[in-house]
PDB file of C-alpha atoms in Angstrom:
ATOM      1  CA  UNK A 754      99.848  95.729 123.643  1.00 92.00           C
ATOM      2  CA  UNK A 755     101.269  97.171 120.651  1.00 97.00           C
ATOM      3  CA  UNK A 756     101.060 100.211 118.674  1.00 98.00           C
ATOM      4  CA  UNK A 757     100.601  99.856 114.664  1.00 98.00           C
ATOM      5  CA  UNK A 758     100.535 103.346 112.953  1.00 98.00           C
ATOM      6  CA  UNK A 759     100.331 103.893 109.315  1.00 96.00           C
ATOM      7  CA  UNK A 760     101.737 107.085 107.530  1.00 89.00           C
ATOM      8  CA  UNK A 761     101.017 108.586 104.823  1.00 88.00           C
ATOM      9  CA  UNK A 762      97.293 107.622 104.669  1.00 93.00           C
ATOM     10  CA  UNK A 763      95.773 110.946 103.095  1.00 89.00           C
ATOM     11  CA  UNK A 764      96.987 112.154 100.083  1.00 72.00           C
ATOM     12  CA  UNK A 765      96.774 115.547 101.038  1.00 73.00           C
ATOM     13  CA  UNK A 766      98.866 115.085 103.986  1.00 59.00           C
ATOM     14  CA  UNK A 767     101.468 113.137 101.905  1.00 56.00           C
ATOM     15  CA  UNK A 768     101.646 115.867  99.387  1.00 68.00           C
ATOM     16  CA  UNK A 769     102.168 118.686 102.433  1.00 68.00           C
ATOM     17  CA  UNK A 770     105.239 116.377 103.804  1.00 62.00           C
ATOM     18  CA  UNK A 771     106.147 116.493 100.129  1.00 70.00           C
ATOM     19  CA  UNK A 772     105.832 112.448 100.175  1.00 68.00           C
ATOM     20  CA  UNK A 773     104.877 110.128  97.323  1.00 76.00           C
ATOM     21  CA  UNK A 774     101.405 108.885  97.431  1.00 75.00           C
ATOM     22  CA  UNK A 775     102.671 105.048  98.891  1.00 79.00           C
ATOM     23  CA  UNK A 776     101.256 101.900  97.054  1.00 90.00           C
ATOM     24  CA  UNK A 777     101.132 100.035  99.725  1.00 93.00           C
ATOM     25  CA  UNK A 778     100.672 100.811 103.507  1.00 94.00           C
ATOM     26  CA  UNK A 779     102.857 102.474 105.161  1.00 94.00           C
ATOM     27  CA  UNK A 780     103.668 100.892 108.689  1.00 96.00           C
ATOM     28  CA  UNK A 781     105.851 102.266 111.791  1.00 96.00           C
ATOM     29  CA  UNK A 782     105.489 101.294 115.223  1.00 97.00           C
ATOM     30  CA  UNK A 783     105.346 102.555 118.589  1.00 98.00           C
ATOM     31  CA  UNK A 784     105.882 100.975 122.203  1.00 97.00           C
ATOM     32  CA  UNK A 785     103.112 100.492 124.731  1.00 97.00           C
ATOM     33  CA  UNK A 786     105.428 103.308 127.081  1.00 98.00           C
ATOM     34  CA  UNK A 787     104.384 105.843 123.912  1.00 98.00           C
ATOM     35  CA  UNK A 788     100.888 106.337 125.568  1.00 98.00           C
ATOM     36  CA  UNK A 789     100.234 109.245 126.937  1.00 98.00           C
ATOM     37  CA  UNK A 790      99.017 108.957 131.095  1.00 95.00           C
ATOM     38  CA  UNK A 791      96.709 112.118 131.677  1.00 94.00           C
ATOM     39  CA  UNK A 792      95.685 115.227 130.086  1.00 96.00           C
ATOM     40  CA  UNK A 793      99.007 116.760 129.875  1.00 98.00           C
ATOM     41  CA  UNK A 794     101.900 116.530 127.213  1.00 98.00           C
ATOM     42  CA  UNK A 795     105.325 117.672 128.147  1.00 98.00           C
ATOM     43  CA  UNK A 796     107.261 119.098 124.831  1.00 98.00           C
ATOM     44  CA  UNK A 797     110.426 117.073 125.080  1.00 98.00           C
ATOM     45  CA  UNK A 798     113.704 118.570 125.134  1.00 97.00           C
ATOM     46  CA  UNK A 799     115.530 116.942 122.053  1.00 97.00           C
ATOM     47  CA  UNK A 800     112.879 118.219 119.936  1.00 98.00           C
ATOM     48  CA  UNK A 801     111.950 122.530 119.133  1.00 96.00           C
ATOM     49  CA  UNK A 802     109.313 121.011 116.514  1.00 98.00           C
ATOM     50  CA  UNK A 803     106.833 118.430 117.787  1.00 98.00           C
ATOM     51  CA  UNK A 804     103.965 118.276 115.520  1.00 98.00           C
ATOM     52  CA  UNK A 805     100.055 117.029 116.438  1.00 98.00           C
ATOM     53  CA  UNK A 806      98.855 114.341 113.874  1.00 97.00           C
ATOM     54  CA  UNK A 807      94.887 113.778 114.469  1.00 98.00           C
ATOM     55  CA  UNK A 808      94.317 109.614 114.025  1.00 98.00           C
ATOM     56  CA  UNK A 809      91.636 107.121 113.764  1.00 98.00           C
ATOM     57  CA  UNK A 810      92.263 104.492 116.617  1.00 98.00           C
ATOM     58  CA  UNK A 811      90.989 101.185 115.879  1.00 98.00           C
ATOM     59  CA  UNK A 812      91.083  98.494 118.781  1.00 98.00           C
ATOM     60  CA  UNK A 813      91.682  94.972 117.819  1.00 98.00           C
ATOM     61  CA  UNK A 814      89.172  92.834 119.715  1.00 98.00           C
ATOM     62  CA  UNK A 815      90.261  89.507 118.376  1.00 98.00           C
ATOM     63  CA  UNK A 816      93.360  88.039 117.395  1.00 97.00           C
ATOM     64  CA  UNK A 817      94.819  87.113 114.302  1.00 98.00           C
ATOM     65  CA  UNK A 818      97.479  86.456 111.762  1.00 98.00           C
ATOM     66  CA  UNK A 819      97.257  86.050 107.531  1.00 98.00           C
ATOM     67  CA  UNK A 820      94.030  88.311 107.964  1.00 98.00           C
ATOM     68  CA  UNK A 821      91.743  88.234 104.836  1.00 98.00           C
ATOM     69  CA  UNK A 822      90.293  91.743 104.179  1.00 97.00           C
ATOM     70  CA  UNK A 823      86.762  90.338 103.700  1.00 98.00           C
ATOM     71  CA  UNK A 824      86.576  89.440 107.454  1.00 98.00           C
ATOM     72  CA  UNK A 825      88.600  92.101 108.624  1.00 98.00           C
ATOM     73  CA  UNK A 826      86.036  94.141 109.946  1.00 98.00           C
ATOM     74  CA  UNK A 827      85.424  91.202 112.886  1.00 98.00           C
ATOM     75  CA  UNK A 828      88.634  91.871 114.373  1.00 98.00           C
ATOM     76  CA  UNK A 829      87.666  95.242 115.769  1.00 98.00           C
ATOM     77  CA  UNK A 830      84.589  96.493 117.517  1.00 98.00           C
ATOM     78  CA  UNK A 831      85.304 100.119 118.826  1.00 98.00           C
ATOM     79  CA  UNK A 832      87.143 103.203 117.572  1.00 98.00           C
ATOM     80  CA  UNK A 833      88.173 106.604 119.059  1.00 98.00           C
ATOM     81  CA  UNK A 834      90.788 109.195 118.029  1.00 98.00           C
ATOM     82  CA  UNK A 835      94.392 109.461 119.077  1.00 98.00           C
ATOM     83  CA  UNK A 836      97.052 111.950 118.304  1.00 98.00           C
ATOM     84  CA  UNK A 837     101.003 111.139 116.682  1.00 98.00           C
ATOM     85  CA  UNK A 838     102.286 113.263 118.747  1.00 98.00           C
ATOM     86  CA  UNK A 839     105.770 113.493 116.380  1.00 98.00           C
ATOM     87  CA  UNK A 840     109.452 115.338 116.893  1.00 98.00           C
ATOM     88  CA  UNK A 841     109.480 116.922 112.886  1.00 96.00           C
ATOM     89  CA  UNK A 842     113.057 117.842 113.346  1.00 97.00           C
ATOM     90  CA  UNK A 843     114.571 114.773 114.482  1.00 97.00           C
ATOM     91  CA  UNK A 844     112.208 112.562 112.183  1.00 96.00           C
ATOM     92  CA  UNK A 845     113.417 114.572 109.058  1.00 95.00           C
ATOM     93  CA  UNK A 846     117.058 113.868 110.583  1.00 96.00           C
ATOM     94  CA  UNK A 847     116.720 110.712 110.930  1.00 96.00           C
ATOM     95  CA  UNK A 848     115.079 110.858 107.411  1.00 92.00           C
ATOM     96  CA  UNK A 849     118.073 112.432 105.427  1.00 95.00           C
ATOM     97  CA  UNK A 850     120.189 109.329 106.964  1.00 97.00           C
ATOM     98  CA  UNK A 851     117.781 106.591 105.383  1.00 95.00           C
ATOM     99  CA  UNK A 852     117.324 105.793 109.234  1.00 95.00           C
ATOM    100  CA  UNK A 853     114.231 104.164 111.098  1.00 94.00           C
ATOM    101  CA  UNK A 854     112.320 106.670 112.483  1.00 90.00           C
ATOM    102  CA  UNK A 855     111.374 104.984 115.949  1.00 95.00           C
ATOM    103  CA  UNK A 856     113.105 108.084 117.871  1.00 97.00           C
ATOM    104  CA  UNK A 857     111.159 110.981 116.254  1.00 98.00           C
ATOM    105  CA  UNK A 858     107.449 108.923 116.782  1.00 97.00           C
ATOM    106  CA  UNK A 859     107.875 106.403 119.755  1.00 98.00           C
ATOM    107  CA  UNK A 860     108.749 109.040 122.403  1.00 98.00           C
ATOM    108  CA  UNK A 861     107.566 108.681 125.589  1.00 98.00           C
ATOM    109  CA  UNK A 862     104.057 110.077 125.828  1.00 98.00           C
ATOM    110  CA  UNK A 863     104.083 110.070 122.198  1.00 98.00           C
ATOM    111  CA  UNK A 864     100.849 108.772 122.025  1.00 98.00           C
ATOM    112  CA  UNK A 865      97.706 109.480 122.760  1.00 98.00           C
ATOM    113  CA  UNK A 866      94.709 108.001 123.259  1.00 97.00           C
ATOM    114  CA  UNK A 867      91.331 109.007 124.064  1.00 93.00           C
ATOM    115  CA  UNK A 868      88.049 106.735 125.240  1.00 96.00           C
ATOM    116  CA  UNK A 869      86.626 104.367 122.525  1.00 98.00           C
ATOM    117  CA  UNK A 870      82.710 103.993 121.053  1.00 98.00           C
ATOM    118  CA  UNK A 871      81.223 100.988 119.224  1.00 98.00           C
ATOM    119  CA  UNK A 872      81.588 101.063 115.469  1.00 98.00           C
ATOM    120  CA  UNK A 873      78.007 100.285 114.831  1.00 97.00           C
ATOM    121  CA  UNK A 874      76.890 103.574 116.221  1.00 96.00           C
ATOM    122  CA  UNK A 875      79.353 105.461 112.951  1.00 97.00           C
ATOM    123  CA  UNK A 876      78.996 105.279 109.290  1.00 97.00           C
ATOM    124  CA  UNK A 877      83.004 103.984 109.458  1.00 97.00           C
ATOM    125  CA  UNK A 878      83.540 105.192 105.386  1.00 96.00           C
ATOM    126  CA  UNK A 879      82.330 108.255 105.606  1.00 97.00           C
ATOM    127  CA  UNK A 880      83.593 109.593 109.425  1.00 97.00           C
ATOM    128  CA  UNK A 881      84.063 113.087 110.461  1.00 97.00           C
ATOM    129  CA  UNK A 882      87.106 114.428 112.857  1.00 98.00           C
ATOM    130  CA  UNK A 883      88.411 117.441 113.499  1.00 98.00           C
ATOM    131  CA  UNK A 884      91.027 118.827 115.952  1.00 98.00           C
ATOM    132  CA  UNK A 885      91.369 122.301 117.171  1.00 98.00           C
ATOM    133  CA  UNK A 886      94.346 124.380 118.395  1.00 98.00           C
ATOM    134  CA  UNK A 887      93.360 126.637 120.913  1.00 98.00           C
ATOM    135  CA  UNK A 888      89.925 127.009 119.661  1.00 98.00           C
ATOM    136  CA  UNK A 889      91.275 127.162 116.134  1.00 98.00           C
ATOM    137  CA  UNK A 890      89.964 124.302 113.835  1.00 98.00           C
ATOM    138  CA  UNK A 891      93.212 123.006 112.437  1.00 98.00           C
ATOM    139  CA  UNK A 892      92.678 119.530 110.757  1.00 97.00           C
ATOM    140  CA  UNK A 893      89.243 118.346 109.779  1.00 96.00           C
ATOM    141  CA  UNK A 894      89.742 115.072 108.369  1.00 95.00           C
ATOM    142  CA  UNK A 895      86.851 112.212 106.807  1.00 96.00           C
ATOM    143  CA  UNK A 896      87.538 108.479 106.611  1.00 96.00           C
ATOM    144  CA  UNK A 897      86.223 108.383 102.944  1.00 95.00           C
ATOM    145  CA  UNK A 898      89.761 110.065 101.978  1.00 94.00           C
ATOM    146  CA  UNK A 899      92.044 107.326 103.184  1.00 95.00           C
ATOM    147  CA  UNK A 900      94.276 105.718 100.849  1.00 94.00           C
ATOM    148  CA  UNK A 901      93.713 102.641 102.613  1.00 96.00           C
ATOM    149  CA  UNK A 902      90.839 101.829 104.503  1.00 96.00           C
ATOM    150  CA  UNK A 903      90.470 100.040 108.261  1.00 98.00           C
ATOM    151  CA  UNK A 904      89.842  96.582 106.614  1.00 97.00           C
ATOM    152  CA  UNK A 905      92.940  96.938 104.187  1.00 97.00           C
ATOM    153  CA  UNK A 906      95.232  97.880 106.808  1.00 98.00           C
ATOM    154  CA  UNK A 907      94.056  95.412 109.385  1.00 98.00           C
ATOM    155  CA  UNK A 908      94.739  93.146 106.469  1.00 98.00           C
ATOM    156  CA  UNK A 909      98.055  93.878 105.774  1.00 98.00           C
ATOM    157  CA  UNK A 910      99.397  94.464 109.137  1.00 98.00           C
ATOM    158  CA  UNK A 911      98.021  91.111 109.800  1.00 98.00           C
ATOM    159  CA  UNK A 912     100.456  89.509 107.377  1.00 98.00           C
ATOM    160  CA  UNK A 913     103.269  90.637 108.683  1.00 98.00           C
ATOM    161  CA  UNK A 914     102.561  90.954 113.056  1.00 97.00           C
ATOM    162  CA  UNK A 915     100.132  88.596 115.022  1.00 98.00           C
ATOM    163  CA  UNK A 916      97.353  91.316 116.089  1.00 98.00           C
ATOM    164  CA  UNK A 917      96.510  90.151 119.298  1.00 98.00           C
ATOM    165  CA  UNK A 918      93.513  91.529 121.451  1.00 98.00           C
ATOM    166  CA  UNK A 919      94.298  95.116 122.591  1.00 98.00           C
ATOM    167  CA  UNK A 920      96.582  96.227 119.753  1.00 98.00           C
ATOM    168  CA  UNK A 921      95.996  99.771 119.098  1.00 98.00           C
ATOM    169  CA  UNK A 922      96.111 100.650 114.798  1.00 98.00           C
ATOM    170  CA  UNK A 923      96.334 104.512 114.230  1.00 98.00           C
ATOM    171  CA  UNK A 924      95.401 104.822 110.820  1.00 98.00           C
ATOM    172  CA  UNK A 925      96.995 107.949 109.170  1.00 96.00           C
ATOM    173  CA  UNK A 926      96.167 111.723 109.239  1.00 95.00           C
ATOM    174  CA  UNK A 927      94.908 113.887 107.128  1.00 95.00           C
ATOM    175  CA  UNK A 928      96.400 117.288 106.218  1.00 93.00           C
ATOM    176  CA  UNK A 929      96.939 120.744 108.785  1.00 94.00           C
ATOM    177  CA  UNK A 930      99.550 119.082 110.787  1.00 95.00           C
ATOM    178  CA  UNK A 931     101.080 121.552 112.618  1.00 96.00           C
ATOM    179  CA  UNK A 932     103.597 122.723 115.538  1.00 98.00           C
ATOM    180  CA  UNK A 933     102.993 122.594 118.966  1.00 98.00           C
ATOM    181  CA  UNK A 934     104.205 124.848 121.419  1.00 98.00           C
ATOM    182  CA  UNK A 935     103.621 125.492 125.498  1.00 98.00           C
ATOM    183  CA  UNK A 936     100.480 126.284 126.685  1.00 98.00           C
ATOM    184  CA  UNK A 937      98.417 125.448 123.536  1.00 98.00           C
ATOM    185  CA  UNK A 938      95.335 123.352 124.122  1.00 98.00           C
ATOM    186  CA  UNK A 939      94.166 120.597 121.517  1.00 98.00           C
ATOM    187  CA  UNK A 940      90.620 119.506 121.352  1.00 98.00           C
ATOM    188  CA  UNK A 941      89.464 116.714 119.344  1.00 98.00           C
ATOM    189  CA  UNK A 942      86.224 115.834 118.082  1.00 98.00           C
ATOM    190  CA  UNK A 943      84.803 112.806 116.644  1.00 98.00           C
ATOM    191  CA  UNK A 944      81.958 114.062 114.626  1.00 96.00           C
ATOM    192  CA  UNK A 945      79.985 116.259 117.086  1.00 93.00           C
ATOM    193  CA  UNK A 946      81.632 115.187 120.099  1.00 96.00           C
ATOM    194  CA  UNK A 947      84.775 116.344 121.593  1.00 97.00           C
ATOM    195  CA  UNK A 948      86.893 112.736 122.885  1.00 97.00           C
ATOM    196  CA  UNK A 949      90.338 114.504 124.008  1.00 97.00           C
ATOM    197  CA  UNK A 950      91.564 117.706 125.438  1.00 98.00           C
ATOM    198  CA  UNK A 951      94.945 118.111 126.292  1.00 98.00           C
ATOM    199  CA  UNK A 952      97.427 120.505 127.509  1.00 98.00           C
ATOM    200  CA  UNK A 953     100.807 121.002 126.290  1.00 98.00           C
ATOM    201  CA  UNK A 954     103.619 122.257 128.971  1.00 97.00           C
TER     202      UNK A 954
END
């Protein structure tokens, strides 16, 4: 299983990074070991500045490769929400070196992943999802302002990796990104319904 995670996906979340509005997807990856096990995220100690990022999951349920966009939306049936759990310091770093930023984003327990619904029981353009920070709503985000949408980014992933039954695509955040520190407590919701809690140590 692999992780595909797209950046840059809301303009409004560009523009608070102070990144240009991409033309094309934006595509980073992390390992399988990046998912979280449990309820409970452990700041790491190379980082003073790890960030929550609030995603769309999509879960590839068939395979593929040279993906047309028209009959993307049969290569996933369920979606759920997922945080980027990122290290802001070492990313920008790595950044100001023109280096790959697989360090700052592919952390152990870097990502995480909550339970996943069926996409028929969602209005997919037009979804709600919100996170909260110690009761605090923080990012309230709606699929209709992605750059790119699911079928778009399935498609052009696909040209590039084999998607393969169990890939995991996080597709971008929208603005309110924000620090972390001990003892906060994130709650996502997808719509109505809250999907993750977890506990950072």
């Amino acid at each position: 299983m692999k992780i595909i995670c797209i950046g840059r996906n809301y303009s409004e979340h560009a523009k608070e990074l102070g990144n240009e509005i991409p033309e094309n997807p934006v595509i980073f990856m992390k390992p399988d070991t990046a998912v979280l096990k449990g309820n409970d995220f452990y700041i790491p100690e190379f980082s003073n500045d790890i960030h929550y990022e609030l995603e769309v999951v999509l879960k590839i349920s068939k395979g593929g490769k040279y993906i047309q966009k028209e009959s993307a939306h049969k290569h996933y049936e369920e979606i759920g929400l997922g945080i980027d759990f990122t290290a802001r310091d070492l990313q920008s770093e790595l950044k100001s070196k023109g280096l790959p930023w697989e360090l700052a984003k592919g952390f152990d327990g870097s990502a995480v992943v909550g339970n996943f619904f069926k996409k028929e029981n969602y209005t997919l353009e037009n979804l709600q999802f919100s996170l909260r920070q110690n009761k605090e709503t923080v990012q309230d985000g709606n699929t209709k302002d992605m750059i790119f949408g699911f079928d778009d980014i399935i498609a052009f992933a696909s040209q590039y990796f084999t998607l393969r039954v169990g890939d995991l695509i996080f597709t971008g955040t929208p603005k309110g990104v924000g620090k972390v520190s001990e003892n906060d407590v994130l709650e996502a919701y997808l719509e109505e319904e809250k999907v993750l809690d977890i506990r950072i140590l």
